Structure formats: structure tokens, C-alpha cells
XYZ file of C-alpha atoms in Angstrom:
419
model
C 0.000 0.000 0.000
C 1.513 3.368 -0.984
C 2.483 5.981 1.571
C 0.314 9.100 1.374
C 2.221 12.399 1.197
C 0.896 14.832 3.768
C 3.668 17.481 3.857
C 2.651 19.239 0.666
C 2.254 23.026 0.382
C -0.359 24.866 -1.651
C -0.886 28.543 -2.397
C -3.354 30.397 -4.590
C -4.320 33.609 -6.257
C -7.666 34.521 -7.750
C -6.613 33.003 -11.087
C -4.012 30.317 -10.300
C -3.394 27.497 -7.832
C 0.164 26.329 -6.922
C 0.866 22.936 -5.294
C 4.376 22.004 -4.101
C 4.891 18.245 -3.478
C 8.257 17.076 -1.993
C 9.672 14.078 -3.889
C 11.677 12.721 -0.931
C 14.863 11.962 -2.915
C 13.111 10.371 -5.932
C 14.575 11.101 -9.392
C 12.507 13.140 -11.833
C 12.283 10.282 -14.349
C 10.437 8.073 -11.861
C 7.648 10.582 -11.060
C 4.211 9.883 -12.615
C 1.856 12.883 -12.685
C -1.796 12.689 -13.801
C -3.970 15.810 -13.770
C -7.489 16.519 -15.027
C -9.934 19.328 -14.353
C -10.996 17.906 -10.930
C -8.280 15.372 -9.968
C -4.493 15.451 -9.404
C -2.196 12.487 -8.742
C 1.589 12.531 -8.131
C 2.942 8.982 -7.784
C 6.597 8.228 -6.987
C 6.823 4.763 -5.369
C 6.317 4.104 -2.576
C 4.740 7.560 -2.084
C 1.421 8.851 -3.435
C -0.231 12.273 -3.433
C -3.880 12.656 -4.499
C -5.968 15.821 -4.607
C -9.701 15.834 -5.330
C -9.884 19.509 -6.258
C -12.375 21.829 -4.645
C -13.422 23.333 -8.020
C -12.555 22.498 -11.655
C -9.381 23.875 -13.254
C -8.317 24.424 -16.874
C -6.519 21.114 -17.619
C -5.352 22.336 -21.057
C -3.066 24.963 -19.451
C -1.664 22.956 -16.532
C 2.140 23.339 -16.083
C 4.407 20.902 -14.182
C 8.010 21.590 -13.146
C 10.225 19.071 -11.339
C 13.358 20.605 -9.835
C 15.324 20.785 -6.555
C 13.615 17.665 -5.168
C 10.079 19.062 -5.548
C 7.254 18.863 -8.072
C 5.560 22.239 -8.594
C 2.154 21.988 -10.320
C 0.551 25.201 -11.632
C -3.254 24.910 -12.079
C -5.102 27.813 -13.796
C -8.602 28.235 -12.311
C -11.681 28.317 -14.486
C -13.371 30.891 -12.256
C -11.480 33.847 -10.800
C -12.029 33.495 -7.076
C -10.272 32.337 -3.927
C -10.968 28.741 -2.822
C -11.899 27.958 0.747
C -10.183 24.558 0.636
C -7.857 22.666 -1.710
C -9.890 19.437 -1.722
C -13.501 18.506 -1.395
C -14.788 16.539 1.603
C -16.374 13.295 0.405
C -16.455 9.580 1.111
C -14.244 6.900 -0.376
C -16.884 5.668 -2.838
C -17.262 9.061 -4.458
C -13.478 9.470 -4.486
C -13.196 6.160 -6.326
C -15.687 7.316 -8.960
C -13.857 10.634 -9.410
C -10.527 8.796 -9.708
C -11.809 6.326 -12.325
C -13.538 9.079 -14.303
C -10.379 11.216 -14.214
C -8.093 8.348 -15.282
C -10.456 7.459 -18.144
C -10.545 11.081 -19.272
C -6.728 11.309 -19.008
C -6.217 8.192 -21.164
C -8.696 9.489 -23.745
C -6.750 12.755 -23.840
C -3.452 10.892 -24.350
C -5.018 8.803 -27.148
C -6.369 11.919 -28.839
C -2.967 13.632 -28.652
C -1.296 10.520 -30.081
C -3.777 10.406 -32.977
C -3.333 14.114 -33.626
C 0.451 13.723 -33.564
C 0.287 10.787 -35.978
C -2.022 12.719 -38.308
C 0.283 15.738 -38.166
C 3.309 13.540 -38.901
C 1.469 11.975 -41.832
C 0.594 15.409 -43.185
C 4.204 16.527 -42.855
C 5.446 13.385 -44.643
C 2.879 13.926 -47.377
C 3.946 17.555 -47.786
C 7.625 16.551 -47.866
C 6.906 13.891 -50.508
C 4.935 16.332 -52.630
C 7.754 18.874 -52.305
C 10.355 16.301 -53.408
C 8.193 15.245 -56.367
C 7.715 18.901 -57.340
C 11.453 19.617 -57.135
C 12.285 16.516 -59.175
C 9.721 17.516 -61.807
C 11.177 21.038 -61.976
C 14.666 19.593 -62.325
C 13.551 17.228 -65.111
C 11.798 20.096 -66.883
C 14.920 22.250 -66.565
C 17.115 19.478 -67.960
C 14.674 18.895 -70.819
C 14.680 22.624 -71.641
C 18.472 22.605 -71.733
C 18.441 19.538 -74.005
C 15.878 21.112 -76.319
C 17.869 24.348 -76.468
C 21.074 22.474 -77.252
C 19.328 20.394 -79.893
C 17.849 23.505 -81.524
C 21.248 25.221 -81.410
C 22.940 22.190 -82.991
C 20.264 22.013 -85.701
C 20.723 25.712 -86.534
C 24.514 25.344 -86.637
C 24.209 22.302 -88.917
C 21.815 24.142 -91.248
C 24.156 27.156 -91.364
C 27.102 24.859 -92.116
C 25.187 23.215 -94.991
C 24.283 26.656 -96.352
C 27.926 27.796 -96.208
C 29.069 24.611 -97.922
C 26.493 25.130 -100.667
C 27.587 28.756 -101.189
C 31.226 27.693 -101.290
C 30.456 25.011 -103.877
C 28.596 27.525 -106.050
C 31.482 30.007 -105.789
C 33.961 27.286 -106.759
C 31.878 26.417 -109.799
C 31.649 30.066 -110.859
C 35.385 30.579 -110.322
C 36.137 27.497 -112.357
C 33.935 28.727 -115.213
C 35.616 32.149 -115.113
C 39.056 30.543 -115.253
C 38.023 28.395 -118.186
C 36.683 31.465 -120.023
C 39.871 33.447 -119.284
C 42.032 30.574 -120.571
C 39.904 30.343 -123.720
C 40.247 34.110 -124.364
C 43.995 33.944 -123.749
C 44.291 31.006 -126.133
C 42.378 32.881 -128.865
C 44.536 35.981 -128.341
C 47.756 34.032 -128.657
C 46.459 32.315 -131.762
C 45.584 35.632 -133.374
C 48.995 37.094 -132.363
C 50.809 34.214 -133.968
C 48.873 34.748 -137.177
C 49.236 38.574 -137.371
C 52.581 39.201 -135.603
C 53.045 41.429 -132.503
C 51.908 45.059 -132.866
C 54.202 48.029 -132.201
C 52.846 48.557 -128.705
C 53.647 45.037 -127.721
C 57.158 45.417 -129.146
C 57.679 48.518 -126.984
C 56.531 46.573 -123.905
C 58.993 43.779 -124.717
C 61.843 46.314 -125.024
C 60.926 47.899 -121.696
C 60.781 44.490 -120.038
C 64.253 43.538 -121.357
C 65.674 46.891 -120.110
C 64.186 46.381 -116.639
C 65.650 42.853 -116.486
C 69.094 44.228 -117.369
C 68.830 46.887 -114.651
C 67.778 44.322 -112.011
C 70.741 42.082 -112.870
C 73.091 45.056 -112.530
C 71.563 45.981 -109.159
C 72.026 42.406 -107.941
C 75.751 42.583 -108.788
C 76.047 45.816 -106.795
C 74.451 44.352 -103.550
C 76.818 44.017 -100.536
C 77.844 40.522 -99.431
C 75.751 38.834 -96.653
C 76.883 38.968 -93.024
C 78.936 36.164 -91.590
C 76.950 33.317 -89.946
C 77.653 31.856 -86.512
C 76.346 29.554 -83.776
C 74.918 30.622 -80.414
C 75.464 28.230 -77.544
C 72.371 27.698 -75.330
C 72.594 25.869 -72.017
C 69.796 24.707 -69.689
C 69.802 24.265 -65.936
C 70.046 20.530 -65.199
C 67.411 18.771 -63.082
C 68.859 18.017 -59.617
C 67.643 14.778 -57.998
C 67.996 14.304 -54.236
C 70.472 11.402 -54.561
C 74.128 11.168 -53.762
C 76.626 11.319 -56.647
C 77.778 7.747 -56.090
C 74.135 6.567 -56.349
C 73.174 8.743 -59.355
C 71.601 7.008 -62.327
C 71.412 9.775 -64.900
C 69.915 7.765 -67.845
C 67.094 6.428 -65.681
C 66.395 9.888 -64.259
C 66.179 11.416 -67.738
C 63.859 8.613 -68.843
C 61.704 9.262 -65.767
C 61.514 12.988 -66.615
C 60.452 12.213 -70.181
C 57.725 9.836 -69.026
C 56.569 12.291 -66.361
C 56.183 15.055 -68.970
C 54.342 12.732 -71.367
C 51.992 11.492 -68.643
C 51.371 15.063 -67.462
C 50.355 16.117 -70.972
C 47.994 13.176 -71.364
C 46.488 13.476 -67.897
C 45.773 17.177 -68.379
C 43.827 16.777 -71.605
C 41.380 19.628 -71.971
C 37.978 18.131 -71.136
C 36.162 21.467 -70.974
C 34.038 22.567 -68.092
C 32.473 19.830 -65.964
C 29.008 21.126 -66.809
C 29.586 20.234 -70.473
C 30.255 16.557 -69.663
C 27.702 13.859 -70.301
C 25.564 12.637 -67.442
C 27.516 9.403 -66.987
C 30.828 11.290 -67.219
C 29.820 13.279 -64.146
C 29.436 10.035 -62.166
C 32.737 9.216 -60.406
C 31.760 5.551 -59.937
C 31.115 5.145 -63.674
C 34.529 6.705 -64.344
C 36.099 4.362 -61.762
C 34.621 1.313 -63.530
C 35.955 2.644 -66.832
C 39.406 3.109 -65.306
C 39.298 -0.426 -63.873
C 38.498 -1.839 -67.323
C 41.339 0.136 -68.920
C 43.733 -1.112 -66.246
C 42.621 -4.709 -66.814
C 43.312 -4.404 -70.580
C 46.727 -2.806 -70.032
C 45.706 0.729 -71.063
C 47.323 2.399 -68.057
C 47.289 5.928 -69.520
C 43.566 5.629 -70.245
C 43.011 4.407 -66.690
C 44.957 7.412 -65.336
C 42.770 9.777 -67.402
C 39.562 8.141 -66.128
C 40.666 8.209 -62.482
C 41.898 11.808 -62.793
C 38.555 12.992 -64.200
C 36.714 11.118 -61.435
C 38.925 12.842 -58.843
C 38.073 16.228 -60.410
C 34.373 15.407 -60.056
C 34.615 13.959 -56.537
C 38.091 13.779 -55.020
C 37.161 12.283 -51.618
C 37.013 8.626 -52.760
C 40.119 6.742 -51.518
C 39.873 4.005 -54.185
C 40.406 6.558 -56.984
C 43.756 7.698 -55.572
C 44.827 4.139 -54.716
C 43.971 2.802 -58.183
C 45.720 5.719 -59.892
C 48.774 4.958 -57.765
C 48.738 1.410 -59.191
C 48.632 2.874 -62.738
C 51.590 5.160 -61.963
C 53.513 2.129 -60.693
C 52.932 0.399 -64.037
C 54.053 3.565 -65.860
C 57.076 3.863 -63.514
C 55.938 7.269 -62.284
C 57.016 6.414 -58.754
C 56.775 9.892 -57.209
C 53.192 10.202 -58.458
C 52.448 6.735 -57.047
C 53.758 7.818 -53.631
C 51.653 10.977 -53.736
C 48.420 9.164 -54.666
C 48.995 6.375 -52.107
C 49.565 8.948 -49.359
C 46.368 10.775 -50.374
C 44.438 7.479 -50.242
C 45.784 6.739 -46.744
C 44.770 10.223 -45.588
C 41.222 9.573 -46.804
C 41.083 6.097 -45.209
C 40.676 7.535 -41.712
C 39.763 6.498 -39.112
C 41.323 3.018 -39.509
C 38.479 0.502 -39.101
C 38.109 -3.169 -40.132
C 35.916 -2.132 -43.095
C 38.817 -0.300 -44.812
C 41.609 -2.661 -43.731
C 42.070 -4.221 -47.194
C 42.186 -0.783 -48.856
C 44.822 0.426 -46.372
C 46.932 -2.692 -47.035
C 46.859 -2.007 -50.792
C 47.788 1.659 -50.300
C 50.705 0.816 -47.986
C 51.997 -1.866 -50.375
C 51.802 0.426 -53.420
C 53.614 3.250 -51.640
C 56.213 0.843 -50.270
C 56.786 -0.621 -53.762
C 57.312 2.887 -55.166
C 59.825 3.676 -52.422
C 61.700 0.455 -53.165
C 61.795 1.246 -56.900
C 63.378 4.596 -55.955
C 65.871 2.617 -53.785
C 64.487 4.209 -50.602
C 64.360 0.780 -48.929
C 64.006 1.908 -45.266
C 60.849 3.908 -46.136
C 59.542 0.995 -48.205
C 60.177 -1.413 -45.316
C 58.137 0.809 -42.976
C 55.136 0.721 -45.351
C 55.353 -3.067 -45.802
C 55.573 -3.516 -42.006
C 52.482 -1.296 -41.604
C 50.606 -3.444 -44.162
C 51.820 -6.630 -42.426
C 50.552 -5.294 -39.093
C 47.056 -4.982 -40.605
C 47.186 -8.382 -42.392
C 49.712 -10.545 -40.516
C 48.665 -13.787 -42.272
C 49.459 -12.556 -45.807
C 52.241 -14.837 -47.061
C 53.127 -12.619 -50.026
C 53.624 -9.669 -47.668
C 55.873 -11.789 -45.445
C 58.015 -12.780 -48.431
C 58.317 -9.194 -49.754
C 59.122 -7.805 -46.286
C 61.895 -10.360 -45.794
C 63.254 -9.548 -49.265
C 63.482 -5.835 -48.378
C 65.301 -6.711 -45.146
C 67.758 -8.789 -47.171
C 68.323 -5.893 -49.575
C 69.031 -3.517 -46.689
C 71.446 -6.057 -45.190
C 73.113 -6.575 -48.599
C 72.071 -10.174 -49.246
C 69.461 -9.594 -51.971
C 69.290 -7.656 -55.251
C 65.757 -7.531 -56.675
C 63.256 -5.169 -55.001
C 59.755 -6.492 -54.238
C 56.889 -5.979 -56.644
C 53.460 -4.673 -55.753
C 51.349 -7.270 -53.915
C 47.836 -7.443 -55.309
């Protein structure tokens, strides 16, 4: 049987009633408060406070605040007057009826609020769905307008090109006819000249032409001799690699520079603005699949182009950088491979089991590039990091031991990338 709370405090004004119930050390989450227009219950086991109110209150504006070990209930009165008592004086049977009626009314109120909340949520979901459908329709209409405008523009340009080609053909035909007529007139004139002999005017022109030729030949003899020729020596600043002189491999470094320049030109092919790309070309995952297919067929430059365009569209995908690093390894662009592998590792954070395989591939590709550049200690660190993630990988164990042997001077061939 619950313990009835008797040390409550109540105060009032003409418009509001205040009831302060001590919670006796009970936490706020364990307090159950039920209040209707004529009944108030505060239950916090094993204590119970019930109030059968002297007059009805406005249960829609009741306020409850639980703080500092007390529950303060604010009850707005329906009639503005001072009450003589807080509770009515009645027998237990009537109290039971009031309690049951109040609890039934309270549950009906909760059910009504739940239904209203569900209906409101349904209306909000419906409005959100209609808004999304409207936005999608506007976007489709906008795209269709752009397509129609582009199609109309292309059609006009094609018609203008056909018109220009037709005009050019007509002009060529007219020019050809004019040339044929001029040749025919010239042929008739020469024929008539051969029959009649040159007139005096033409003889005077021939004499003038011969005199001018003689003068030009004389002027050529009087020209000063040309200046003496010579060679100008041009030198270029050599590329300095961060390697010691005893370890320098100049032919390989020059070959690397040539391949770097060629790859840079092909990677930076002018693709225009991203907005002019096709719809699938703006999808980085479609570009990644295309790059994977090019890599599988041995077209490493094509794979680099596909991955690079995908990175321009969305550069926060680790697989794009890691796969491009593999292409650079095949093309022997080892510095680029190190850069892309490092970028992939930066994106693969935080390290979780889901990205463990991707981190192993990135470490192995960067370590292989370091080994190809004869930076074996750095390569060993990357292979050890990959081995720490996947300790049961036999190929990694073999490659790691081979790098150790190279550092100790008992091996020659560097490890290759582990797939």
C-alpha cells in the first residue's frame, strides 16, 4: 500500500493554484503525474499524493516543473475566485468514482494527442513527398529545356554549315567557269597574235621588259655581301635529384623525366568545363569502372585519365587515388604513385576493419614505389604497416623479408606490388 504524502504546500491567487509536493529523494524520471480538471495524482513509489480539487481547473493549461527535489504543479482556475479549501470533503466511494472518471478522461486525452500527432506527422510526410516530387519535376523540366535548347542550337549550326558549304560550292563552280573562259580568251589571243605578228605597242613593252631585267641584274651585282653566320650556344639548368653522386643514375632519371612530362600532358587533356560533360561522365563511380576496365586491358594511360577525371568530379574517394597509384607504378611514375597512395591513406581515416584491405593495398603500393626509388628503409616501414594490418598474408611476409635482405646486402631484386 503506498504511503500518502501529507507534507505538501499549496498557495493560490484569484486566477491560479500552486501545489508544491516534496519528492523525498526520488529522481525526476520516476515521477508519474496525472492531472485533469478535478483530480491530481503525483505517484513516486512508494509515495502517493492525491488531490480531489475543490473546483474544476483548466486542464489544457496545466504546467508541471520538477526541480530541486520538488514537483511544482501550476493549475489555472476556471473561475477567478479564492478557494476555501484545496480538496472537497467526500467519502471513499465518491473518491473512487472521481478517480476512475479522471483516469479514463486522461487516457482518452493521451489517445487523442497521439492520434493528432500521428495525423500531423502523416501530413508533414505527405507535404515533404509532394515537395520532393515537385522539385524533381522542376529539375527534369529544366534538364529537358536545356536539351531542347542544345538540340535547336545544334540544328541551326548544322543548317548554317550546310548553307555555307552550298555557297562555297557555287562560288567554286563560278570561279572554275571564269578561269576556263579566261584561258579560252587567252588562247584565242595568242592564236591571233601568232597569225598577225606582234603590234608596235607590244614590241615597246617587250623592249621595256628587257631593259628592266638588265637593270635588275646590274643591281644584284652591286648588292653588298651577306653577313657572316655563326652559332649561339644555349645551355639549360640541369634537373637536380635528391640522390648522392655515387648513387646517381642519370639515364634512368632522364627517362623518368620524359615519361613524367608525357603522362602530365595526357592526364591534363582539356575536357572542358564539368558542366559540359555527359551525365555518366559526371558520375565518379562510372569513371572508376571505366578506369578499372582500362587497367585490366593494359591501357594504363587511359586508366589514369579516367581516375583523374573522377577525382576532379569527386576527389574524396580513396579508391580513386589508390587505383591511380597502381597505374603510376605500371608507368614507372614512382613519385606520383607515392603521392596518390599517401592521399588514399589520408582519406582512409579512421582506420576501421571495413577499410583494412584498402589500407593494405595503399601501404603496399607506396612501399613498392619507395623500393623502386631505392628508398628501402621507407619501403620497409610501409610493408611492415601493411603486415601489421594483415599478418597472415604470405606474399607480404616474403616481400618484407626480401626488403630486409636488400638492406642487409644479401638480396638484389626489389619487391613488386602485392595485389
